Amino acid sequence: MASGFTGVVSLTGLLNTLDPMNVLLTGSSGWLGRSLAPLLRSLGHQVVGVDPVPSPDTEVTGSVADGKLIRQLVFDHGIDAIIHGGALHQPNMATHPVDDFVAVNVQGTLNLLSAATEAGSPVRRFVHTSTTSLMISAELRAGSFDHALWIDEDLQPLQPRNIYGVTKLAAEHLCRMHHEQFGLPLIVLRTARFFPEEDDRLHLMDQSDRNAKTNELLYRRLTVDDASAAHVAALNRAEEVGHGTYIVCAPTPFRREDCDALMRDAPAVVERYFPEYRPIYEKLGWTMFPSIDRVYDAGRIERELGFRCRTDFGAELAQLANII
Ligand SMILES: NC(=O)c1ccc[n+]([C@@H]2O[C@H](COP(=O)([O-])OP(=O)(O)OC[C@H]3O[C@@H](n4cnc5c(N)ncnc54)[C@H](O)[C@@H]3O)[C@@H](O)[C@H]2O)c1
């Protein structure tokens, strides 16, 4: 990640939990794929990466929208598990028409699910990378609330505000439907942000990229290493769980009762949990966001899958204290 901002993932608890599998990994040339493919290989799995963009982690240059190709890959390689990370996502809205989002995110997901559930298919588990973005309505994005929104998997109604969120939600429904109709063990990971690029609103904040990303670990970000580890945890537990949808984010220190104060004066709330944060930030010339409008609660994945991100705000703060 930019600015050397990476988390350290311990593989304790992930190793030796599964026999080696043949894993079809979509989006293998992307930010997540380039972290996840080596992790899967290090755990003994054979990885078949598919992505339209070539890279050392991509064995097959092609698209999930090509149903014939996907079916052939699944059967020819005896694929035991699919991890579907490939997608057109938020930044692609500037470069791709909405039809492409439907073709890749909806039809592409359907192609994978169809190959996974066809009679005689070797696929026994499926992990789908989704996004917390589909839980953010236009109203929330516009900052229309006077308190921070506490967001867990029970949030309703889901009213995604753009084609990215709409197609990701449609893909989630296809996943659920295939689990219900065919019993395919399937886990959906609604991942919070882990992109390495600068936020497109950074210029409004007068903060460095690393300052902003560290702040976000409090409520809406995780490292790419943790995102990869979450996919392995989901792969490991899919058969046991059957079907589940989980938010994946660094664990927040906040509680529901903080939501009013977070919107009014976020630095004061952060200081209650981390009294040491202000002197560290002052030495670095960093600032906290004045207001926080949402909190992603990743408690369910911890309770049900035993997965917790390794890197959180406290861990980053401890690292910063060592270098200043
Ligand atoms: N980066 C984030 O902050 C973030 C946050 C939430 C969810 N996600 C999700 O995580 C997943 C991976 O995102 P990323 O950050 O690695 O993005 P990325 O853009 O770096 O990687 C996505 C990959 O998908 C590939 N892809 C595009 N069209 C495809 C197709 N037709 N068939 C197969 N692959 C295709 C791209 O070429 C790219 O390599 C995506 O599903 C995204 O929606 C990302």
PDB file of N, CA, C and O in Angstrom, residues 7 13-14 44 60 64 105 132 153 179 192 202 204 214 227 235 248 255 260 276 284 292 296:
ATOM      1  N   GLY A   7      -0.330  -3.960   6.755  1.00  0.00           N
ATOM      2  CA  GLY A   7      -0.483  -4.651   8.022  1.00  0.00           C
ATOM      3  C   GLY A   7       0.339  -5.921   8.001  1.00  0.00           C
ATOM      4  O   GLY A   7       0.673  -6.440   6.957  1.00  0.00           O
ATOM      5  N   GLY A  13      -3.481 -19.916  12.757  1.00  0.00           N
ATOM      6  CA  GLY A  13      -4.934 -20.116  12.683  1.00  0.00           C
ATOM      7  C   GLY A  13      -5.417 -20.273  11.259  1.00  0.00           C
ATOM      8  O   GLY A  13      -6.533 -20.700  11.029  1.00  0.00           O
ATOM      9  N   LEU A  14      -4.577 -19.913  10.292  1.00  0.00           N
ATOM     10  CA  LEU A  14      -4.993 -20.101   8.907  1.00  0.00           C
ATOM     11  C   LEU A  14      -4.340 -21.339   8.314  1.00  0.00           C
ATOM     12  O   LEU A  14      -4.873 -21.980   7.426  1.00  0.00           O
ATOM     13  N   GLY A  44      -0.375 -23.784   0.250  1.00  0.00           N
ATOM     14  CA  GLY A  44      -0.363 -25.083  -0.434  1.00  0.00           C
ATOM     15  C   GLY A  44      -1.408 -25.241  -1.520  1.00  0.00           C
ATOM     16  O   GLY A  44      -1.501 -26.298  -2.141  1.00  0.00           O
ATOM     17  N   VAL A  60      -4.559 -17.113 -16.696  1.00  0.00           N
ATOM     18  CA  VAL A  60      -5.450 -17.037 -17.850  1.00  0.00           C
ATOM     19  C   VAL A  60      -5.884 -15.584 -18.052  1.00  0.00           C
ATOM     20  O   VAL A  60      -6.508 -14.984 -17.172  1.00  0.00           O
ATOM     21  N   VAL A  64     -14.491 -12.854 -16.708  1.00  0.00           N
ATOM     22  CA  VAL A  64     -15.577 -13.630 -16.097  1.00  0.00           C
ATOM     23  C   VAL A  64     -16.858 -13.507 -16.916  1.00  0.00           C
ATOM     24  O   VAL A  64     -17.767 -14.340 -16.780  1.00  0.00           O
ATOM     25  N   ASN A 105     -19.973  -7.511 -13.366  1.00  0.00           N
ATOM     26  CA  ASN A 105     -20.310  -7.757 -11.954  1.00  0.00           C
ATOM     27  C   ASN A 105     -21.539  -8.649 -11.784  1.00  0.00           C
ATOM     28  O   ASN A 105     -21.627  -9.382 -10.795  1.00  0.00           O
ATOM     29  N   THR A 132     -18.700  -2.730   1.244  1.00  0.00           N
ATOM     30  CA  THR A 132     -19.537  -1.953   2.165  1.00  0.00           C
ATOM     31  C   THR A 132     -20.211  -0.798   1.422  1.00  0.00           C
ATOM     32  O   THR A 132     -21.207  -0.262   1.899  1.00  0.00           O
ATOM     33  N   GLU A 153     -24.395  -5.796   9.412  1.00  0.00           N
ATOM     34  CA  GLU A 153     -25.003  -6.543   8.307  1.00  0.00           C
ATOM     35  C   GLU A 153     -26.526  -6.474   8.322  1.00  0.00           C
ATOM     36  O   GLU A 153     -27.174  -6.878   7.354  1.00  0.00           O
ATOM     37  N   HIS A 179     -26.936 -20.435  -3.353  1.00  0.00           N
ATOM     38  CA  HIS A 179     -26.801 -21.231  -2.131  1.00  0.00           C
ATOM     39  C   HIS A 179     -28.139 -21.898  -1.801  1.00  0.00           C
ATOM     40  O   HIS A 179     -28.183 -23.095  -1.504  1.00  0.00           O
ATOM     41  N   ALA A 192     -14.621  -3.325   3.492  1.00  0.00           N
ATOM     42  CA  ALA A 192     -14.450  -1.868   3.554  1.00  0.00           C
ATOM     43  C   ALA A 192     -13.255  -1.478   2.686  1.00  0.00           C
ATOM     44  O   ALA A 192     -12.631  -2.329   2.046  1.00  0.00           O
ATOM     45  N   LEU A 202      -9.295  13.796  -0.696  1.00  0.00           N
ATOM     46  CA  LEU A 202      -8.183  14.157   0.198  1.00  0.00           C
ATOM     47  C   LEU A 202      -7.870  15.648   0.153  1.00  0.00           C
ATOM     48  O   LEU A 202      -7.549  16.259   1.167  1.00  0.00           O
ATOM     49  N   LEU A 204      -9.726  17.990   0.131  1.00  0.00           N
ATOM     50  CA  LEU A 204     -10.619  18.778   0.996  1.00  0.00           C
ATOM     51  C   LEU A 204     -10.175  18.722   2.453  1.00  0.00           C
ATOM     52  O   LEU A 204     -10.667  19.458   3.291  1.00  0.00           O
ATOM     53  N   THR A 214      -4.760   6.325   8.260  1.00  0.00           N
ATOM     54  CA  THR A 214      -4.692   5.898   9.669  1.00  0.00           C
ATOM     55  C   THR A 214      -5.991   6.267  10.381  1.00  0.00           C
ATOM     56  O   THR A 214      -6.570   5.448  11.112  1.00  0.00           O
ATOM     57  N   ALA A 227      -7.427  -7.955   4.238  1.00  0.00           N
ATOM     58  CA  ALA A 227      -8.478  -8.337   3.279  1.00  0.00           C
ATOM     59  C   ALA A 227      -8.183  -9.732   2.727  1.00  0.00           C
ATOM     60  O   ALA A 227      -9.074 -10.588   2.630  1.00  0.00           O
ATOM     61  N   LEU A 235     -12.776 -18.966   3.091  1.00  0.00           N
ATOM     62  CA  LEU A 235     -12.588 -20.212   2.345  1.00  0.00           C
ATOM     63  C   LEU A 235     -12.573 -21.401   3.313  1.00  0.00           C
ATOM     64  O   LEU A 235     -13.221 -22.428   3.090  1.00  0.00           O
ATOM     65  N   VAL A 248     -16.124  -6.749   6.478  1.00  0.00           N
ATOM     66  CA  VAL A 248     -14.717  -6.923   6.840  1.00  0.00           C
ATOM     67  C   VAL A 248     -14.089  -5.533   6.942  1.00  0.00           C
ATOM     68  O   VAL A 248     -14.084  -4.771   5.970  1.00  0.00           O
ATOM     69  N   ARG A 255     -18.347   2.608  20.128  1.00  0.00           N
ATOM     70  CA  ARG A 255     -19.587   1.895  20.483  1.00  0.00           C
ATOM     71  C   ARG A 255     -20.755   2.662  19.897  1.00  0.00           C
ATOM     72  O   ARG A 255     -20.632   3.848  19.579  1.00  0.00           O
ATOM     73  N   ASP A 260     -23.588   9.968  18.311  1.00  0.00           N
ATOM     74  CA  ASP A 260     -23.887  11.410  18.311  1.00  0.00           C
ATOM     75  C   ASP A 260     -22.600  12.219  18.393  1.00  0.00           C
ATOM     76  O   ASP A 260     -22.367  13.144  17.612  1.00  0.00           O
ATOM     77  N   GLU A 276      -3.247   8.740  24.125  1.00  0.00           N
ATOM     78  CA  GLU A 276      -1.908   9.018  23.591  1.00  0.00           C
ATOM     79  C   GLU A 276      -1.948   9.523  22.154  1.00  0.00           C
ATOM     80  O   GLU A 276      -0.921   9.921  21.605  1.00  0.00           O
ATOM     81  N   LEU A 284       3.658  14.563  14.589  1.00  0.00           N
ATOM     82  CA  LEU A 284       3.690  14.260  13.152  1.00  0.00           C
ATOM     83  C   LEU A 284       3.080  15.386  12.315  1.00  0.00           C
ATOM     84  O   LEU A 284       3.147  15.353  11.084  1.00  0.00           O
ATOM     85  N   ILE A 292     -17.048  12.157  12.113  1.00  0.00           N
ATOM     86  CA  ILE A 292     -17.085  10.815  11.504  1.00  0.00           C
ATOM     87  C   ILE A 292     -18.552  10.448  11.283  1.00  0.00           C
ATOM     88  O   ILE A 292     -19.374  10.554  12.203  1.00  0.00           O
ATOM     89  N   TYR A 296     -18.303   1.110  10.537  1.00  0.00           N
ATOM     90  CA  TYR A 296     -18.543  -0.271  10.121  1.00  0.00           C
ATOM     91  C   TYR A 296     -18.198  -1.203  11.274  1.00  0.00           C
ATOM     92  O   TYR A 296     -17.085  -1.170  11.801  1.00  0.00           O
TER      93      TYR A 296
END
